[in-house]
Amino acid sequence: MLLEESEIEEEPLTSRTYRLDEEKGAVMEKIDGLEAIKQTLRLILRTERSEHEIYGEDHGAELTDLIGQPVPLACVNLEDAIKEALSQDDRVESVENFSFSQSGKNAVLAAFTVIVAEGRIEMEQEVRLDG
């Protein structure tokens, strides 16, 4: 007996993955939900787009383009770069509530909120403007 398309139930994709302990450089227990999504979003922002062949061409952010920009311009472009990079993940509904501060002489710190179906994720991303 063949099943018709309407009879096949799709299971929702899970966010289950392994926790990466960056301090110890180790892979730890499994995580899921908001914690797993946040880890994925951090990895997206730490990966420069098209730098590593293992990732698809849409994975990562284009933050090196900000090097050499004056702080006010870098803030505007950083917001756009973060939104564009994180929107590649289907679980991200929106990225909002940006605030910026200068961290050190040549760096900008962006704080923002990522909205996903499971809730809100508060994140920060620092970018050095001097390379």
CSV table of N, CA, C and O in Angstrom, one decimal:
chain,number,residue,atom,x,y,z
A,1,MET,N,0.8,-1.2,0.0
A,1,MET,CA,0.0,0.0,0.0
A,1,MET,C,0.9,1.2,0.0
A,1,MET,O,1.8,1.4,0.8
A,2,LEU,N,0.6,2.1,-0.9
A,2,LEU,CA,1.4,3.4,-1.0
A,2,LEU,C,0.7,4.5,-0.2
A,2,LEU,O,-0.5,4.6,-0.2
A,3,LEU,N,1.5,5.3,0.5
A,3,LEU,CA,0.9,6.4,1.2
A,3,LEU,C,0.8,7.6,0.3
A,3,LEU,O,1.7,7.8,-0.5
A,4,GLU,N,-0.2,8.3,0.4
A,4,GLU,CA,-0.4,9.5,-0.3
A,4,GLU,C,0.3,10.7,0.4
A,4,GLU,O,0.5,10.6,1.6
A,5,GLU,N,0.7,11.7,-0.3
A,5,GLU,CA,1.4,12.8,0.3
A,5,GLU,C,0.7,13.4,1.5
A,5,GLU,O,1.3,13.8,2.5
A,6,SER,N,-0.6,13.5,1.4
A,6,SER,CA,-1.4,14.1,2.5
A,6,SER,C,-1.4,13.2,3.7
A,6,SER,O,-1.7,13.7,4.8
A,7,GLU,N,-1.0,11.9,3.6
A,7,GLU,CA,-1.0,11.0,4.7
A,7,GLU,C,0.3,11.0,5.5
A,7,GLU,O,0.4,10.5,6.5
A,8,ILE,N,1.3,11.6,4.8
A,8,ILE,CA,2.6,11.6,5.4
A,8,ILE,C,2.8,12.8,6.4
A,8,ILE,O,2.6,14.0,5.9
A,9,GLU,N,3.1,12.6,7.6
A,9,GLU,CA,3.3,13.6,8.6
A,9,GLU,C,4.7,14.0,8.6
A,9,GLU,O,5.6,13.1,8.8
A,10,GLU,N,5.0,15.3,8.5
A,10,GLU,CA,6.4,15.7,8.7
A,10,GLU,C,6.7,16.1,10.1
A,10,GLU,O,5.9,16.7,10.8
A,11,GLU,N,7.8,15.5,10.6
A,11,GLU,CA,8.2,15.9,11.9
A,11,GLU,C,9.0,17.2,11.9
A,11,GLU,O,9.7,17.4,11.0
A,12,PRO,N,8.7,18.0,12.9
A,12,PRO,CA,9.5,19.3,12.9
A,12,PRO,C,10.9,19.0,13.1
A,12,PRO,O,11.3,18.1,13.8
A,13,LEU,N,11.8,19.8,12.4
A,13,LEU,CA,13.2,19.7,12.6
A,13,LEU,C,13.6,20.1,14.0
A,13,LEU,O,13.1,21.0,14.6
A,14,THR,N,14.5,19.4,14.5
A,14,THR,CA,15.0,19.7,15.9
A,14,THR,C,16.3,20.5,15.8
A,14,THR,O,17.0,20.6,14.8
A,15,SER,N,16.6,21.2,16.9
A,15,SER,CA,17.8,22.0,16.9
A,15,SER,C,18.9,21.2,17.7
A,15,SER,O,19.9,21.8,18.0
A,16,ARG,N,18.6,20.0,17.9
A,16,ARG,CA,19.6,19.1,18.7
A,16,ARG,C,20.9,19.1,18.1
A,16,ARG,O,21.1,18.8,16.9
A,17,THR,N,21.9,19.4,18.9
A,17,THR,CA,23.3,19.3,18.4
A,17,THR,C,24.2,19.1,19.7
A,17,THR,O,23.7,18.9,20.8
A,18,TYR,N,25.5,19.1,19.5
A,18,TYR,CA,26.4,19.0,20.6
A,18,TYR,C,26.9,20.4,21.0
A,18,TYR,O,27.1,21.3,20.2
A,19,ARG,N,27.1,20.5,22.3
A,19,ARG,CA,27.6,21.8,22.9
A,19,ARG,C,29.1,21.9,22.6
A,19,ARG,O,29.8,20.9,22.8
A,20,LEU,N,29.5,23.0,22.1
A,20,LEU,CA,30.9,23.3,21.9
A,20,LEU,C,31.4,24.1,23.0
A,20,LEU,O,31.0,25.2,23.2
A,21,ASP,N,32.3,23.5,23.8
A,21,ASP,CA,33.0,24.3,24.9
A,21,ASP,C,34.2,24.9,24.4
A,21,ASP,O,35.2,24.3,24.2
A,22,GLU,N,34.1,26.2,24.1
A,22,GLU,CA,35.2,26.9,23.4
A,22,GLU,C,36.4,27.1,24.3
A,22,GLU,O,37.5,27.1,23.8
A,23,GLU,N,36.2,27.2,25.6
A,23,GLU,CA,37.3,27.4,26.5
A,23,GLU,C,38.1,26.1,26.6
A,23,GLU,O,39.3,26.2,26.7
A,24,LYS,N,37.5,25.0,26.6
A,24,LYS,CA,38.2,23.7,26.7
A,24,LYS,C,38.5,23.1,25.4
A,24,LYS,O,39.3,22.2,25.3
A,25,GLY,N,37.9,23.7,24.3
A,25,GLY,CA,38.1,23.1,23.0
A,25,GLY,C,37.6,21.7,22.9
A,25,GLY,O,38.2,20.8,22.3
A,26,ALA,N,36.4,21.5,23.5
A,26,ALA,CA,35.9,20.1,23.5
A,26,ALA,C,34.4,20.1,23.1
A,26,ALA,O,33.7,21.2,23.2
A,27,VAL,N,33.9,19.0,22.6
A,27,VAL,CA,32.5,18.8,22.3
A,27,VAL,C,31.9,18.1,23.5
A,27,VAL,O,32.5,17.1,24.0
A,28,MET,N,30.8,18.7,24.0
A,28,MET,CA,30.2,18.2,25.2
A,28,MET,C,28.9,17.5,24.9
A,28,MET,O,28.7,17.0,23.8
A,29,GLU,N,28.0,17.4,25.9
A,29,GLU,CA,26.7,16.8,25.8
A,29,GLU,C,25.9,17.4,24.8
A,29,GLU,O,26.2,18.5,24.3
A,30,LYS,N,24.8,16.8,24.5
A,30,LYS,CA,23.8,17.3,23.5
A,30,LYS,C,23.0,18.4,24.1
A,30,LYS,O,22.7,18.4,25.3
A,31,ILE,N,22.7,19.4,23.2
A,31,ILE,CA,21.8,20.5,23.6
A,31,ILE,C,20.7,20.7,22.6
A,31,ILE,O,20.8,20.1,21.5
A,32,ASP,N,19.7,21.4,23.0
A,32,ASP,CA,18.5,21.6,22.1
A,32,ASP,C,17.9,22.9,22.4
A,32,ASP,O,18.3,23.6,23.3
A,33,GLY,N,16.9,23.3,21.6
A,33,GLY,CA,16.1,24.5,21.9
A,33,GLY,C,16.9,25.8,21.7
A,33,GLY,O,17.8,25.9,20.9
A,34,LEU,N,16.6,26.8,22.6
A,34,LEU,CA,17.2,28.1,22.5
A,34,LEU,C,18.7,28.0,22.6
A,34,LEU,O,19.4,28.8,21.9
A,35,GLU,N,19.2,27.2,23.5
A,35,GLU,CA,20.7,27.1,23.7
A,35,GLU,C,21.4,26.6,22.4
A,35,GLU,O,22.4,27.2,22.0
A,36,ALA,N,20.8,25.7,21.7
A,36,ALA,CA,21.4,25.2,20.5
A,36,ALA,C,21.3,26.2,19.4
A,36,ALA,O,22.2,26.4,18.6
A,37,ILE,N,20.2,26.9,19.3
A,37,ILE,CA,20.0,28.0,18.3
A,37,ILE,C,21.0,29.1,18.5
A,37,ILE,O,21.7,29.6,17.6
A,38,LYS,N,21.2,29.5,19.8
A,38,LYS,CA,22.1,30.5,20.1
A,38,LYS,C,23.6,30.1,19.7
A,38,LYS,O,24.3,30.9,19.1
A,39,GLN,N,23.9,28.9,20.0
A,39,GLN,CA,25.2,28.4,19.6
A,39,GLN,C,25.4,28.5,18.1
A,39,GLN,O,26.4,29.0,17.6
A,40,THR,N,24.4,28.1,17.3
A,40,THR,CA,24.5,28.2,15.8
A,40,THR,C,24.6,29.6,15.4
A,40,THR,O,25.4,29.9,14.5
A,41,LEU,N,23.9,30.5,16.0
A,41,LEU,CA,23.9,31.9,15.6
A,41,LEU,C,25.3,32.5,15.9
A,41,LEU,O,25.9,33.3,15.1
A,42,ARG,N,25.9,32.2,17.0
A,42,ARG,CA,27.3,32.6,17.3
A,42,ARG,C,28.3,32.1,16.3
A,42,ARG,O,29.1,32.8,15.9
A,43,LEU,N,28.1,30.9,15.9
A,43,LEU,CA,29.0,30.3,14.9
A,43,LEU,C,28.8,31.0,13.5
A,43,LEU,O,29.8,31.2,12.8
A,44,ILE,N,27.6,31.3,13.2
A,44,ILE,CA,27.4,32.0,11.9
A,44,ILE,C,28.1,33.4,11.9
A,44,ILE,O,28.8,33.7,11.0
A,45,LEU,N,28.0,34.1,13.1
A,45,LEU,CA,28.7,35.4,13.1
A,45,LEU,C,30.2,35.3,13.2
A,45,LEU,O,30.9,36.3,12.9
A,46,ARG,N,30.7,34.2,13.7
A,46,ARG,CA,32.2,34.0,13.8
A,46,ARG,C,32.8,33.5,12.5
A,46,ARG,O,34.0,33.4,12.5
A,47,THR,N,32.0,33.2,11.6
A,47,THR,CA,32.5,32.6,10.3
A,47,THR,C,32.4,33.7,9.2
A,47,THR,O,31.3,34.2,9.0
A,48,GLU,N,33.5,34.0,8.6
A,48,GLU,CA,33.4,34.9,7.5
A,48,GLU,C,32.9,34.2,6.3
A,48,GLU,O,33.3,33.1,5.9
A,49,ARG,N,31.9,34.8,5.6
A,49,ARG,CA,31.2,34.2,4.5
A,49,ARG,C,32.2,33.9,3.4
A,49,ARG,O,33.1,34.7,3.1
A,50,SER,N,32.1,32.7,2.8
A,50,SER,CA,32.9,32.3,1.7
A,50,SER,C,34.4,32.0,2.0
A,50,SER,O,35.2,31.8,1.1
A,51,GLU,N,34.7,32.0,3.3
A,51,GLU,CA,36.1,31.8,3.7
A,51,GLU,C,36.4,30.3,3.8
A,51,GLU,O,37.6,29.9,3.6
A,52,HIS,N,35.4,29.5,4.1
A,52,HIS,CA,35.7,28.1,4.3
A,52,HIS,C,34.8,27.3,3.3
A,52,HIS,O,33.6,27.4,3.3
A,53,GLU,N,35.4,26.5,2.5
A,53,GLU,CA,34.6,25.8,1.5
A,53,GLU,C,33.6,24.8,2.0
A,53,GLU,O,32.6,24.4,1.4
A,54,ILE,N,33.8,24.4,3.3
A,54,ILE,CA,32.9,23.4,3.9
A,54,ILE,C,31.5,23.9,4.1
A,54,ILE,O,30.6,23.2,4.1
A,55,TYR,N,31.4,25.2,4.2
A,55,TYR,CA,30.1,25.9,4.4
A,55,TYR,C,29.5,26.3,3.1
A,55,TYR,O,30.3,26.6,2.2
A,56,GLY,N,28.2,26.3,3.0
A,56,GLY,CA,27.6,26.9,1.8
A,56,GLY,C,27.9,28.3,1.7
A,56,GLY,O,28.3,29.0,2.6
A,57,GLU,N,27.6,28.9,0.5
A,57,GLU,CA,27.9,30.3,0.2
A,57,GLU,C,27.0,31.2,1.0
A,57,GLU,O,27.4,32.4,1.1
A,58,ASP,N,26.0,30.8,1.6
A,58,ASP,CA,25.1,31.7,2.4
A,58,ASP,C,25.5,31.7,3.9
A,58,ASP,O,24.9,32.4,4.7
A,59,HIS,N,26.4,30.8,4.3
A,59,HIS,CA,26.7,30.6,5.7
A,59,HIS,C,27.8,31.6,6.1
A,59,HIS,O,28.8,31.8,5.4
A,60,GLY,N,27.6,32.3,7.2
A,60,GLY,CA,28.6,33.3,7.7
A,60,GLY,C,28.1,34.7,7.5
A,60,GLY,O,27.1,35.0,7.0
A,61,ALA,N,29.0,35.6,8.0
A,61,ALA,CA,28.8,37.0,7.9
A,61,ALA,C,29.9,37.7,7.2
A,61,ALA,O,31.0,37.1,7.0
A,62,GLU,N,29.6,38.9,6.7
A,62,GLU,CA,30.6,39.7,6.0
A,62,GLU,C,31.0,40.8,6.9
A,62,GLU,O,30.7,42.0,6.6
A,63,LEU,N,31.8,40.5,7.9
A,63,LEU,CA,32.3,41.5,8.8
A,63,LEU,C,33.6,42.1,8.5
A,63,LEU,O,33.9,43.2,9.0
A,64,THR,N,34.4,41.5,7.7
A,64,THR,CA,35.7,42.0,7.4
A,64,THR,C,35.6,43.3,6.5
A,64,THR,O,36.5,44.1,6.5
A,65,ASP,N,34.4,43.4,5.9
A,65,ASP,CA,34.2,44.6,5.1
A,65,ASP,C,34.1,45.9,5.9
A,65,ASP,O,34.3,47.0,5.4
A,66,LEU,N,34.0,45.7,7.2
A,66,LEU,CA,33.8,46.9,8.1
A,66,LEU,C,35.2,47.4,8.5
A,66,LEU,O,35.3,48.6,9.0
A,67,ILE,N,36.3,46.7,8.3
A,67,ILE,CA,37.6,47.1,8.7
A,67,ILE,C,37.9,48.5,8.0
A,67,ILE,O,37.7,48.6,6.8
A,68,GLY,N,38.4,49.4,8.7
A,68,GLY,CA,38.7,50.7,8.2
A,68,GLY,C,37.6,51.7,8.1
A,68,GLY,O,37.9,52.9,7.8
A,69,GLN,N,36.4,51.3,8.4
A,69,GLN,CA,35.3,52.3,8.4
A,69,GLN,C,35.2,53.1,9.6
A,69,GLN,O,35.6,52.6,10.7
A,70,PRO,N,34.8,54.4,9.6
A,70,PRO,CA,34.6,55.2,10.8
A,70,PRO,C,33.5,54.5,11.6
A,70,PRO,O,32.6,53.9,11.0
A,71,VAL,N,33.5,54.7,12.9
A,71,VAL,CA,32.6,54.1,13.8
A,71,VAL,C,31.1,54.3,13.4
A,71,VAL,O,30.3,53.3,13.4
A,72,PRO,N,30.7,55.5,13.1
A,72,PRO,CA,29.2,55.7,12.8
A,72,PRO,C,28.8,54.9,11.6
A,72,PRO,O,27.7,54.2,11.6
A,73,LEU,N,29.6,54.8,10.6
A,73,LEU,CA,29.3,54.1,9.4
A,73,LEU,C,29.3,52.6,9.7
A,73,LEU,O,28.5,51.8,9.2
A,74,ALA,N,30.3,52.2,10.5
A,74,ALA,CA,30.5,50.8,10.8
A,74,ALA,C,29.3,50.3,11.6
A,74,ALA,O,28.8,49.1,11.4
A,75,CYS,N,28.7,51.1,12.4
A,75,CYS,CA,27.5,50.7,13.2
A,75,CYS,C,26.3,50.4,12.3
A,75,CYS,O,25.6,49.4,12.4
A,76,VAL,N,26.1,51.2,11.3
A,76,VAL,CA,25.0,51.0,10.3
A,76,VAL,C,25.2,49.8,9.5
A,76,VAL,O,24.4,48.9,9.4
A,77,ASN,N,26.5,49.6,9.0
A,77,ASN,CA,26.8,48.4,8.2
A,77,ASN,C,26.8,47.1,9.0
A,77,ASN,O,26.5,46.1,8.5
A,78,LEU,N,27.2,47.2,10.3
A,78,LEU,CA,27.2,46.1,11.2
A,78,LEU,C,25.8,45.5,11.4
A,78,LEU,O,25.6,44.3,11.3
A,79,GLU,N,24.9,46.4,11.6
A,79,GLU,CA,23.5,46.0,11.8
A,79,GLU,C,23.0,45.3,10.6
A,79,GLU,O,22.4,44.2,10.7
A,80,ASP,N,23.3,45.8,9.4
A,80,ASP,CA,22.8,45.2,8.1
A,80,ASP,C,23.5,43.8,8.0
A,80,ASP,O,22.9,42.9,7.6
A,81,ALA,N,24.8,43.8,8.3
A,81,ALA,CA,25.5,42.5,8.1
A,81,ALA,C,25.0,41.4,9.0
A,81,ALA,O,24.9,40.3,8.7
A,82,ILE,N,24.7,41.8,10.3
A,82,ILE,CA,24.2,40.8,11.3
A,82,ILE,C,22.8,40.3,10.8
A,82,ILE,O,22.6,39.1,10.8
A,83,LYS,N,22.0,41.2,10.5
A,83,LYS,CA,20.6,40.8,10.0
A,83,LYS,C,20.7,39.9,8.8
A,83,LYS,O,20.0,38.9,8.8
A,84,GLU,N,21.5,40.3,7.9
A,84,GLU,CA,21.6,39.5,6.6
A,84,GLU,C,22.2,38.1,7.0
A,84,GLU,O,21.7,37.1,6.5
A,85,ALA,N,23.2,38.0,7.8
A,85,ALA,CA,23.8,36.7,8.1
A,85,ALA,C,22.9,35.8,8.9
A,85,ALA,O,22.7,34.6,8.6
A,86,LEU,N,22.2,36.3,9.9
A,86,LEU,CA,21.3,35.5,10.7
A,86,LEU,C,20.0,35.1,10.0
A,86,LEU,O,19.4,34.1,10.4
A,87,SER,N,19.6,35.9,9.1
A,87,SER,CA,18.4,35.6,8.4
A,87,SER,C,18.5,34.4,7.5
A,87,SER,O,17.5,33.9,7.0
A,88,GLN,N,19.7,33.9,7.3
A,88,GLN,CA,19.9,32.7,6.5
A,88,GLN,C,19.5,31.5,7.2
A,88,GLN,O,19.3,30.4,6.6
A,89,ASP,N,19.4,31.6,8.6
A,89,ASP,CA,18.9,30.5,9.4
A,89,ASP,C,17.3,30.5,9.4
A,89,ASP,O,16.8,31.6,9.8
A,90,ASP,N,16.7,29.5,8.9
A,90,ASP,CA,15.2,29.5,8.8
A,90,ASP,C,14.5,29.7,10.2
A,90,ASP,O,13.3,30.1,10.2
A,91,ARG,N,15.2,29.4,11.3
A,91,ARG,CA,14.5,29.6,12.6
A,91,ARG,C,14.5,31.0,13.0
A,91,ARG,O,13.7,31.3,13.9
A,92,VAL,N,15.2,31.9,12.4
A,92,VAL,CA,15.3,33.3,12.8
A,92,VAL,C,14.1,34.0,12.2
A,92,VAL,O,13.9,34.1,11.0
A,93,GLU,N,13.2,34.6,13.0
A,93,GLU,CA,12.1,35.4,12.6
A,93,GLU,C,12.4,36.8,12.3
A,93,GLU,O,12.0,37.5,11.4
A,94,SER,N,13.2,37.4,13.3
A,94,SER,CA,13.7,38.8,13.1
A,94,SER,C,14.9,39.0,14.0
A,94,SER,O,15.2,38.3,14.9
A,95,VAL,N,15.6,40.1,13.7
A,95,VAL,CA,16.7,40.6,14.5
A,95,VAL,C,16.5,42.0,14.7
A,95,VAL,O,16.3,42.8,13.8
A,96,GLU,N,16.4,42.4,16.0
A,96,GLU,CA,16.0,43.8,16.3
A,96,GLU,C,16.6,44.3,17.6
A,96,GLU,O,17.4,43.7,18.2
A,97,ASN,N,16.2,45.5,18.0
A,97,ASN,CA,16.6,46.2,19.2
A,97,ASN,C,18.2,46.3,19.3
A,97,ASN,O,18.8,46.0,20.3
A,98,PHE,N,18.7,46.8,18.2
A,98,PHE,CA,20.2,47.0,18.2
A,98,PHE,C,20.6,48.2,19.0
A,98,PHE,O,19.9,49.3,19.0
A,99,SER,N,21.7,48.1,19.7
A,99,SER,CA,22.3,49.2,20.4
A,99,SER,C,23.8,49.0,20.1
A,99,SER,O,24.3,47.9,20.1
A,100,PHE,N,24.5,50.1,20.0
A,100,PHE,CA,26.0,50.1,19.7
A,100,PHE,C,26.8,50.9,20.7
A,100,PHE,O,26.3,51.9,21.2
A,101,SER,N,28.0,50.4,21.0
A,101,SER,CA,28.9,51.2,21.8
A,101,SER,C,30.3,51.0,21.2
A,101,SER,O,30.6,49.9,20.6
A,102,GLN,N,31.1,51.9,21.5
A,102,GLN,CA,32.5,51.8,21.0
A,102,GLN,C,33.2,51.1,22.1
A,102,GLN,O,33.2,51.4,23.3
A,103,SER,N,33.9,50.0,21.8
A,103,SER,CA,34.6,49.2,22.8
A,103,SER,C,36.1,49.3,22.4
A,103,SER,O,36.6,48.6,21.5
A,104,GLY,N,36.8,50.1,23.1
A,104,GLY,CA,38.2,50.4,22.8
A,104,GLY,C,38.3,51.4,21.7
A,104,GLY,O,37.3,51.9,21.2
A,105,LYS,N,39.5,51.7,21.3
A,105,LYS,CA,39.7,52.7,20.3
A,105,LYS,C,39.2,52.4,18.9
A,105,LYS,O,38.6,53.2,18.2
A,106,ASN,N,39.3,51.1,18.5
A,106,ASN,CA,38.9,50.7,17.1
A,106,ASN,C,38.0,49.5,17.1
A,106,ASN,O,38.2,48.6,16.3
A,107,ALA,N,37.0,49.5,17.9
A,107,ALA,CA,36.1,48.4,17.9
A,107,ALA,C,34.7,48.8,18.2
A,107,ALA,O,34.5,49.9,18.9
A,108,VAL,N,33.7,48.1,17.7
A,108,VAL,CA,32.3,48.4,18.0
A,108,VAL,C,31.7,47.2,18.6
A,108,VAL,O,31.9,46.1,18.1
A,109,LEU,N,30.8,47.4,19.6
A,109,LEU,CA,30.1,46.3,20.2
A,109,LEU,C,28.6,46.5,19.9
A,109,LEU,O,28.0,47.5,20.2
A,110,ALA,N,28.0,45.5,19.2
A,110,ALA,CA,26.6,45.6,18.9
A,110,ALA,C,25.8,44.6,19.9
A,110,ALA,O,26.3,43.5,20.0
A,111,ALA,N,24.8,45.1,20.5
A,111,ALA,CA,23.9,44.3,21.3
A,111,ALA,C,22.6,44.2,20.6
A,111,ALA,O,22.1,45.3,20.1
A,112,PHE,N,21.9,43.1,20.5
A,112,PHE,CA,20.7,42.9,19.7
A,112,PHE,C,19.9,41.7,20.2
A,112,PHE,O,20.4,40.9,21.0
A,113,THR,N,18.7,41.6,19.8
A,113,THR,CA,17.8,40.6,20.1
A,113,THR,C,17.4,39.8,18.9
A,113,THR,O,17.0,40.4,17.9
A,114,VAL,N,17.5,38.5,19.0
A,114,VAL,CA,17.1,37.6,17.9
A,114,VAL,C,15.8,36.9,18.3
A,114,VAL,O,15.7,36.3,19.4
A,115,ILE,N,14.8,37.0,17.4
A,115,ILE,CA,13.5,36.4,17.7
A,115,ILE,C,13.3,35.1,16.9
A,115,ILE,O,13.5,35.1,15.7
A,116,VAL,N,13.1,34.0,17.6
A,116,VAL,CA,12.8,32.7,17.0
A,116,VAL,C,11.5,32.2,17.6
A,116,VAL,O,11.0,32.7,18.6
A,117,ALA,N,11.0,31.2,17.0
A,117,ALA,CA,9.7,30.6,17.5
A,117,ALA,C,9.8,30.2,19.0
A,117,ALA,O,8.8,30.4,19.7
A,118,GLU,N,11.0,29.8,19.4
A,118,GLU,CA,11.1,29.3,20.8
A,118,GLU,C,11.3,30.4,21.8
A,118,GLU,O,11.3,30.2,23.0
A,119,GLY,N,11.5,31.7,21.3
A,119,GLY,CA,11.7,32.8,22.3
A,119,GLY,C,12.6,33.8,21.8
A,119,GLY,O,12.8,34.0,20.6
A,120,ARG,N,13.2,34.6,22.7
A,120,ARG,CA,14.1,35.7,22.4
A,120,ARG,C,15.5,35.3,22.8
A,120,ARG,O,15.7,34.8,23.9
A,121,ILE,N,16.5,35.7,22.0
A,121,ILE,CA,17.9,35.4,22.3
A,121,ILE,C,18.6,36.8,22.3
A,121,ILE,O,18.6,37.5,21.3
A,122,GLU,N,19.2,37.1,23.5
A,122,GLU,CA,20.0,38.4,23.6
A,122,GLU,C,21.4,38.0,23.2
A,122,GLU,O,22.0,37.1,23.7
A,123,MET,N,22.0,38.8,22.3
A,123,MET,CA,23.3,38.5,21.8
A,123,MET,C,24.1,39.8,21.7
A,123,MET,O,23.6,40.9,21.7
A,124,GLU,N,25.4,39.6,21.6
A,124,GLU,CA,26.4,40.7,21.4
A,124,GLU,C,27.4,40.2,20.3
A,124,GLU,O,27.7,39.0,20.2
A,125,GLN,N,27.9,41.2,19.6
A,125,GLN,CA,28.9,40.9,18.6
A,125,GLN,C,29.9,42.1,18.5
A,125,GLN,O,29.5,43.2,18.3
A,126,GLU,N,31.1,41.8,18.8
A,126,GLU,CA,32.2,42.8,18.7
A,126,GLU,C,32.9,42.7,17.4
A,126,GLU,O,33.2,41.6,16.9
A,127,VAL,N,33.2,43.9,16.8
A,127,VAL,CA,34.0,43.9,15.5
A,127,VAL,C,35.1,44.9,15.7
A,127,VAL,O,34.9,46.0,16.0
A,128,ARG,N,36.3,44.4,15.4
A,128,ARG,CA,37.5,45.3,15.4
A,128,ARG,C,37.5,46.0,14.0
A,128,ARG,O,37.4,45.4,13.0
A,129,LEU,N,37.7,47.3,14.0
A,129,LEU,CA,37.7,48.1,12.8
A,129,LEU,C,39.1,48.3,12.3
A,129,LEU,O,39.3,48.9,11.2
A,130,ASP,N,40.1,47.8,13.0
A,130,ASP,CA,41.5,48.0,12.6
A,130,ASP,C,42.1,46.7,12.1
A,130,ASP,O,43.3,46.6,11.9
A,131,GLY,N,41.3,45.7,11.9
A,131,GLY,CA,41.8,44.4,11.4
A,131,GLY,C,42.3,43.6,12.5
A,131,GLY,O,42.6,42.6,12.7
